[in-house]
Amino acid sequence: MKRIMFLIVCVSFAAVCFADSDEKNAQLFKAAKDDNIQAAKTALADGAEVNAKNSTGETALMWASKYGHSGIVKLLLENGADANMSTDDGATALWVAAKEGHVDVLNILLEKNSNVNVRRTTDGVTVLWAAANEGHAKVVELLLEKGADANAKDTINGATALWIASKNGYTEVVKLLLAAKADVNAKAKDGTTALGVAKHMEHSDVVQLLEKAGAKE
């Protein structure tokens, strides 16, 4: 009987500890989203796990990176946050910051050796591809300077960053990719090239750039 009572007490204590831990982690996530540095410091001091994940595999660092809160990003990294942890679909803090166009956050994460060529597992989209798809020229420039693969293709359509930037008509991004020697004639799975899709979408400025670079349909 004593052994049973002891086990019940232990299980109850563990449940309380886990619940308390979850609450502290939730406070850290909220602070990361709200850009509340003091609340983040308090949560960490109270025992929040800096690398705890939510139900979709996101960390507080990913939330801070997504919303462009560089101060929170620095704080979390100083407290042991892993810059290369990924969500259930393979996205990292660097990936989400690039997609949202947060150059300041990218610089901080790159100083921590974040993988510049990480891919999302669901579609093979790289950090550079995600930034090019959104037209974030400054982000694309930074990633290329740090060694991002200009010719990496996604796994769904087999398209490069140049292809998607050309499709979307992002002239400045196209210029940067061409300067980085991106393959101007790379084909997607459907056989289309950057030039072909730019013509189809009637992006005349992009068409001129690609043709000058020797692109073919």
PDB file of N, CA, C and O in Angstrom, residues 89-92 95-96 98-99 115-134 149 152-161 164:
ATOM      1  N   ASP A  89       8.155  20.474 -40.468  1.00  0.00           N
ATOM      2  CA  ASP A  89       8.338  20.454 -41.925  1.00  0.00           C
ATOM      3  C   ASP A  89       9.724  20.939 -42.356  1.00  0.00           C
ATOM      4  O   ASP A  89       9.968  21.197 -43.528  1.00  0.00           O
ATOM      5  N   GLY A  90      10.640  21.020 -41.392  1.00  0.00           N
ATOM      6  CA  GLY A  90      12.034  21.299 -41.725  1.00  0.00           C
ATOM      7  C   GLY A  90      12.447  22.752 -41.762  1.00  0.00           C
ATOM      8  O   GLY A  90      13.604  23.058 -42.047  1.00  0.00           O
ATOM      9  N   ALA A  91      11.551  23.674 -41.484  1.00  0.00           N
ATOM     10  CA  ALA A  91      11.900  25.102 -41.512  1.00  0.00           C
ATOM     11  C   ALA A  91      12.628  25.493 -40.230  1.00  0.00           C
ATOM     12  O   ALA A  91      12.284  25.044 -39.139  1.00  0.00           O
ATOM     13  N   THR A  92      13.643  26.333 -40.361  1.00  0.00           N
ATOM     14  CA  THR A  92      14.404  26.827 -39.215  1.00  0.00           C
ATOM     15  C   THR A  92      14.085  28.303 -38.975  1.00  0.00           C
ATOM     16  O   THR A  92      13.352  28.926 -39.739  1.00  0.00           O
ATOM     17  N   TRP A  95      15.067  30.233 -41.956  1.00  0.00           N
ATOM     18  CA  TRP A  95      14.118  30.038 -43.064  1.00  0.00           C
ATOM     19  C   TRP A  95      12.924  30.987 -42.920  1.00  0.00           C
ATOM     20  O   TRP A  95      12.557  31.676 -43.872  1.00  0.00           O
ATOM     21  N   VAL A  96      12.345  31.026 -41.726  1.00  0.00           N
ATOM     22  CA  VAL A  96      11.153  31.870 -41.550  1.00  0.00           C
ATOM     23  C   VAL A  96      11.510  33.353 -41.590  1.00  0.00           C
ATOM     24  O   VAL A  96      10.741  34.173 -42.096  1.00  0.00           O
ATOM     25  N   ALA A  98      13.889  34.661 -43.383  1.00  0.00           N
ATOM     26  CA  ALA A  98      14.120  34.981 -44.801  1.00  0.00           C
ATOM     27  C   ALA A  98      12.802  35.156 -45.532  1.00  0.00           C
ATOM     28  O   ALA A  98      12.645  36.081 -46.336  1.00  0.00           O
ATOM     29  N   LYS A  99      11.861  34.294 -45.268  1.00  0.00           N
ATOM     30  CA  LYS A  99      10.547  34.375 -45.921  1.00  0.00           C
ATOM     31  C   LYS A  99       9.852  35.689 -45.587  1.00  0.00           C
ATOM     32  O   LYS A  99       9.168  36.280 -46.439  1.00  0.00           O
ATOM     33  N   ASN A 115      22.303  27.219 -40.938  1.00  0.00           N
ATOM     34  CA  ASN A 115      22.466  26.584 -42.251  1.00  0.00           C
ATOM     35  C   ASN A 115      21.778  27.410 -43.326  1.00  0.00           C
ATOM     36  O   ASN A 115      20.559  27.501 -43.372  1.00  0.00           O
ATOM     37  N   VAL A 116      22.580  28.007 -44.215  1.00  0.00           N
ATOM     38  CA  VAL A 116      22.045  28.904 -45.232  1.00  0.00           C
ATOM     39  C   VAL A 116      21.338  28.150 -46.360  1.00  0.00           C
ATOM     40  O   VAL A 116      20.592  28.750 -47.137  1.00  0.00           O
ATOM     41  N   ASN A 117      21.549  26.849 -46.436  1.00  0.00           N
ATOM     42  CA  ASN A 117      20.934  26.062 -47.504  1.00  0.00           C
ATOM     43  C   ASN A 117      19.903  25.054 -46.995  1.00  0.00           C
ATOM     44  O   ASN A 117      19.570  24.090 -47.696  1.00  0.00           O
ATOM     45  N   VAL A 118      19.385  25.285 -45.805  1.00  0.00           N
ATOM     46  CA  VAL A 118      18.387  24.366 -45.257  1.00  0.00           C
ATOM     47  C   VAL A 118      17.139  24.354 -46.138  1.00  0.00           C
ATOM     48  O   VAL A 118      16.759  25.368 -46.732  1.00  0.00           O
ATOM     49  N   ARG A 119      16.505  23.182 -46.241  1.00  0.00           N
ATOM     50  CA  ARG A 119      15.301  23.027 -47.054  1.00  0.00           C
ATOM     51  C   ARG A 119      14.101  22.667 -46.179  1.00  0.00           C
ATOM     52  O   ARG A 119      14.238  21.954 -45.195  1.00  0.00           O
ATOM     53  N   ARG A 120      12.943  23.132 -46.583  1.00  0.00           N
ATOM     54  CA  ARG A 120      11.704  22.661 -45.963  1.00  0.00           C
ATOM     55  C   ARG A 120      11.430  21.272 -46.519  1.00  0.00           C
ATOM     56  O   ARG A 120      11.482  21.056 -47.738  1.00  0.00           O
ATOM     57  N   THR A 121      11.150  20.316 -45.661  1.00  0.00           N
ATOM     58  CA  THR A 121      11.035  18.931 -46.103  1.00  0.00           C
ATOM     59  C   THR A 121       9.786  18.657 -46.936  1.00  0.00           C
ATOM     60  O   THR A 121       9.767  17.729 -47.743  1.00  0.00           O
ATOM     61  N   THR A 122       8.762  19.449 -46.763  1.00  0.00           N
ATOM     62  CA  THR A 122       7.511  19.194 -47.478  1.00  0.00           C
ATOM     63  C   THR A 122       7.587  19.493 -48.961  1.00  0.00           C
ATOM     64  O   THR A 122       6.879  18.877 -49.767  1.00  0.00           O
ATOM     65  N   ASP A 123       8.447  20.455 -49.346  1.00  0.00           N
ATOM     66  CA  ASP A 123       8.508  20.843 -50.752  1.00  0.00           C
ATOM     67  C   ASP A 123       9.913  21.154 -51.249  1.00  0.00           C
ATOM     68  O   ASP A 123      10.100  21.535 -52.400  1.00  0.00           O
ATOM     69  N   GLY A 124      10.908  20.981 -50.392  1.00  0.00           N
ATOM     70  CA  GLY A 124      12.284  21.216 -50.799  1.00  0.00           C
ATOM     71  C   GLY A 124      12.654  22.670 -50.993  1.00  0.00           C
ATOM     72  O   GLY A 124      13.728  22.976 -51.533  1.00  0.00           O
ATOM     73  N   VAL A 125      11.815  23.577 -50.558  1.00  0.00           N
ATOM     74  CA  VAL A 125      12.085  25.004 -50.714  1.00  0.00           C
ATOM     75  C   VAL A 125      13.227  25.419 -49.787  1.00  0.00           C
ATOM     76  O   VAL A 125      13.164  25.189 -48.576  1.00  0.00           O
ATOM     77  N   THR A 126      14.251  26.034 -50.363  1.00  0.00           N
ATOM     78  CA  THR A 126      15.392  26.497 -49.571  1.00  0.00           C
ATOM     79  C   THR A 126      15.127  27.891 -49.008  1.00  0.00           C
ATOM     80  O   THR A 126      14.152  28.552 -49.371  1.00  0.00           O
ATOM     81  N   VAL A 127      16.041  28.322 -48.157  1.00  0.00           N
ATOM     82  CA  VAL A 127      15.952  29.669 -47.586  1.00  0.00           C
ATOM     83  C   VAL A 127      15.962  30.718 -48.699  1.00  0.00           C
ATOM     84  O   VAL A 127      15.148  31.650 -48.707  1.00  0.00           O
ATOM     85  N   LEU A 128      16.886  30.561 -49.653  1.00  0.00           N
ATOM     86  CA  LEU A 128      16.994  31.509 -50.764  1.00  0.00           C
ATOM     87  C   LEU A 128      15.730  31.509 -51.614  1.00  0.00           C
ATOM     88  O   LEU A 128      15.233  32.567 -52.017  1.00  0.00           O
ATOM     89  N   TRP A 129      15.213  30.337 -51.906  1.00  0.00           N
ATOM     90  CA  TRP A 129      14.003  30.194 -52.732  1.00  0.00           C
ATOM     91  C   TRP A 129      12.829  30.906 -52.055  1.00  0.00           C
ATOM     92  O   TRP A 129      12.068  31.624 -52.710  1.00  0.00           O
ATOM     93  N   ALA A 130      12.717  30.715 -50.739  1.00  0.00           N
ATOM     94  CA  ALA A 130      11.622  31.344 -49.990  1.00  0.00           C
ATOM     95  C   ALA A 130      11.709  32.867 -50.064  1.00  0.00           C
ATOM     96  O   ALA A 130      10.696  33.548 -50.239  1.00  0.00           O
ATOM     97  N   ALA A 131      12.922  33.394 -49.941  1.00  0.00           N
ATOM     98  CA  ALA A 131      13.111  34.844 -50.013  1.00  0.00           C
ATOM     99  C   ALA A 131      12.848  35.368 -51.417  1.00  0.00           C
ATOM    100  O   ALA A 131      12.220  36.415 -51.605  1.00  0.00           O
ATOM    101  N   ALA A 132      13.321  34.630 -52.426  1.00  0.00           N
ATOM    102  CA  ALA A 132      13.110  35.037 -53.820  1.00  0.00           C
ATOM    103  C   ALA A 132      11.628  35.026 -54.176  1.00  0.00           C
ATOM    104  O   ALA A 132      11.143  35.901 -54.905  1.00  0.00           O
ATOM    105  N   ASN A 133      10.912  34.075 -53.649  1.00  0.00           N
ATOM    106  CA  ASN A 133       9.476  33.950 -53.913  1.00  0.00           C
ATOM    107  C   ASN A 133       8.691  35.134 -53.371  1.00  0.00           C
ATOM    108  O   ASN A 133       7.622  35.485 -53.889  1.00  0.00           O
ATOM    109  N   GLU A 134       9.228  35.765 -52.327  1.00  0.00           N
ATOM    110  CA  GLU A 134       8.559  36.922 -51.715  1.00  0.00           C
ATOM    111  C   GLU A 134       9.109  38.252 -52.237  1.00  0.00           C
ATOM    112  O   GLU A 134       8.603  39.310 -51.881  1.00  0.00           O
ATOM    113  N   ASP A 149      22.945  28.394 -52.276  1.00  0.00           N
ATOM    114  CA  ASP A 149      22.976  27.758 -53.594  1.00  0.00           C
ATOM    115  C   ASP A 149      21.945  28.414 -54.508  1.00  0.00           C
ATOM    116  O   ASP A 149      20.741  28.238 -54.333  1.00  0.00           O
ATOM    117  N   ALA A 152      19.550  25.744 -56.487  1.00  0.00           N
ATOM    118  CA  ALA A 152      18.751  24.722 -55.806  1.00  0.00           C
ATOM    119  C   ALA A 152      17.302  24.789 -56.281  1.00  0.00           C
ATOM    120  O   ALA A 152      16.743  25.866 -56.457  1.00  0.00           O
ATOM    121  N   LYS A 153      16.711  23.610 -56.484  1.00  0.00           N
ATOM    122  CA  LYS A 153      15.327  23.530 -56.963  1.00  0.00           C
ATOM    123  C   LYS A 153      14.400  22.994 -55.877  1.00  0.00           C
ATOM    124  O   LYS A 153      14.814  22.201 -55.034  1.00  0.00           O
ATOM    125  N   ASP A 154      13.169  23.446 -55.916  1.00  0.00           N
ATOM    126  CA  ASP A 154      12.193  22.852 -55.007  1.00  0.00           C
ATOM    127  C   ASP A 154      11.843  21.460 -55.530  1.00  0.00           C
ATOM    128  O   ASP A 154      12.119  21.126 -56.689  1.00  0.00           O
ATOM    129  N   THR A 155      11.255  20.631 -54.685  1.00  0.00           N
ATOM    130  CA  THR A 155      10.984  19.253 -55.079  1.00  0.00           C
ATOM    131  C   THR A 155       9.589  19.052 -55.668  1.00  0.00           C
ATOM    132  O   THR A 155       9.292  17.981 -56.191  1.00  0.00           O
ATOM    133  N   ILE A 156       8.753  20.057 -55.609  1.00  0.00           N
ATOM    134  CA  ILE A 156       7.400  19.945 -56.163  1.00  0.00           C
ATOM    135  C   ILE A 156       7.400  20.267 -57.655  1.00  0.00           C
ATOM    136  O   ILE A 156       6.948  19.473 -58.490  1.00  0.00           O
ATOM    137  N   ASN A 157       7.918  21.431 -58.000  1.00  0.00           N
ATOM    138  CA  ASN A 157       7.912  21.879 -59.399  1.00  0.00           C
ATOM    139  C   ASN A 157       9.274  21.810 -60.080  1.00  0.00           C
ATOM    140  O   ASN A 157       9.379  22.006 -61.284  1.00  0.00           O
ATOM    141  N   GLY A 158      10.323  21.547 -59.282  1.00  0.00           N
ATOM    142  CA  GLY A 158      11.660  21.511 -59.854  1.00  0.00           C
ATOM    143  C   GLY A 158      12.123  22.868 -60.337  1.00  0.00           C
ATOM    144  O   GLY A 158      12.906  22.973 -61.281  1.00  0.00           O
ATOM    145  N   ALA A 159      11.655  23.928 -59.689  1.00  0.00           N
ATOM    146  CA  ALA A 159      11.977  25.296 -60.094  1.00  0.00           C
ATOM    147  C   ALA A 159      13.083  25.884 -59.226  1.00  0.00           C
ATOM    148  O   ALA A 159      13.194  25.571 -58.039  1.00  0.00           O
ATOM    149  N   THR A 160      13.890  26.743 -59.829  1.00  0.00           N
ATOM    150  CA  THR A 160      14.949  27.432 -59.099  1.00  0.00           C
ATOM    151  C   THR A 160      14.440  28.761 -58.549  1.00  0.00           C
ATOM    152  O   THR A 160      13.332  29.208 -58.881  1.00  0.00           O
ATOM    153  N   ALA A 161      15.277  29.406 -57.764  1.00  0.00           N
ATOM    154  CA  ALA A 161      14.937  30.734 -57.249  1.00  0.00           C
ATOM    155  C   ALA A 161      14.792  31.732 -58.392  1.00  0.00           C
ATOM    156  O   ALA A 161      13.923  32.611 -58.357  1.00  0.00           O
ATOM    157  N   ILE A 164      11.291  31.237 -60.023  1.00  0.00           N
ATOM    158  CA  ILE A 164      10.162  31.772 -59.265  1.00  0.00           C
ATOM    159  C   ILE A 164      10.211  33.297 -59.209  1.00  0.00           C
ATOM    160  O   ILE A 164       9.165  33.968 -59.267  1.00  0.00           O
TER     161      ILE A 164
END
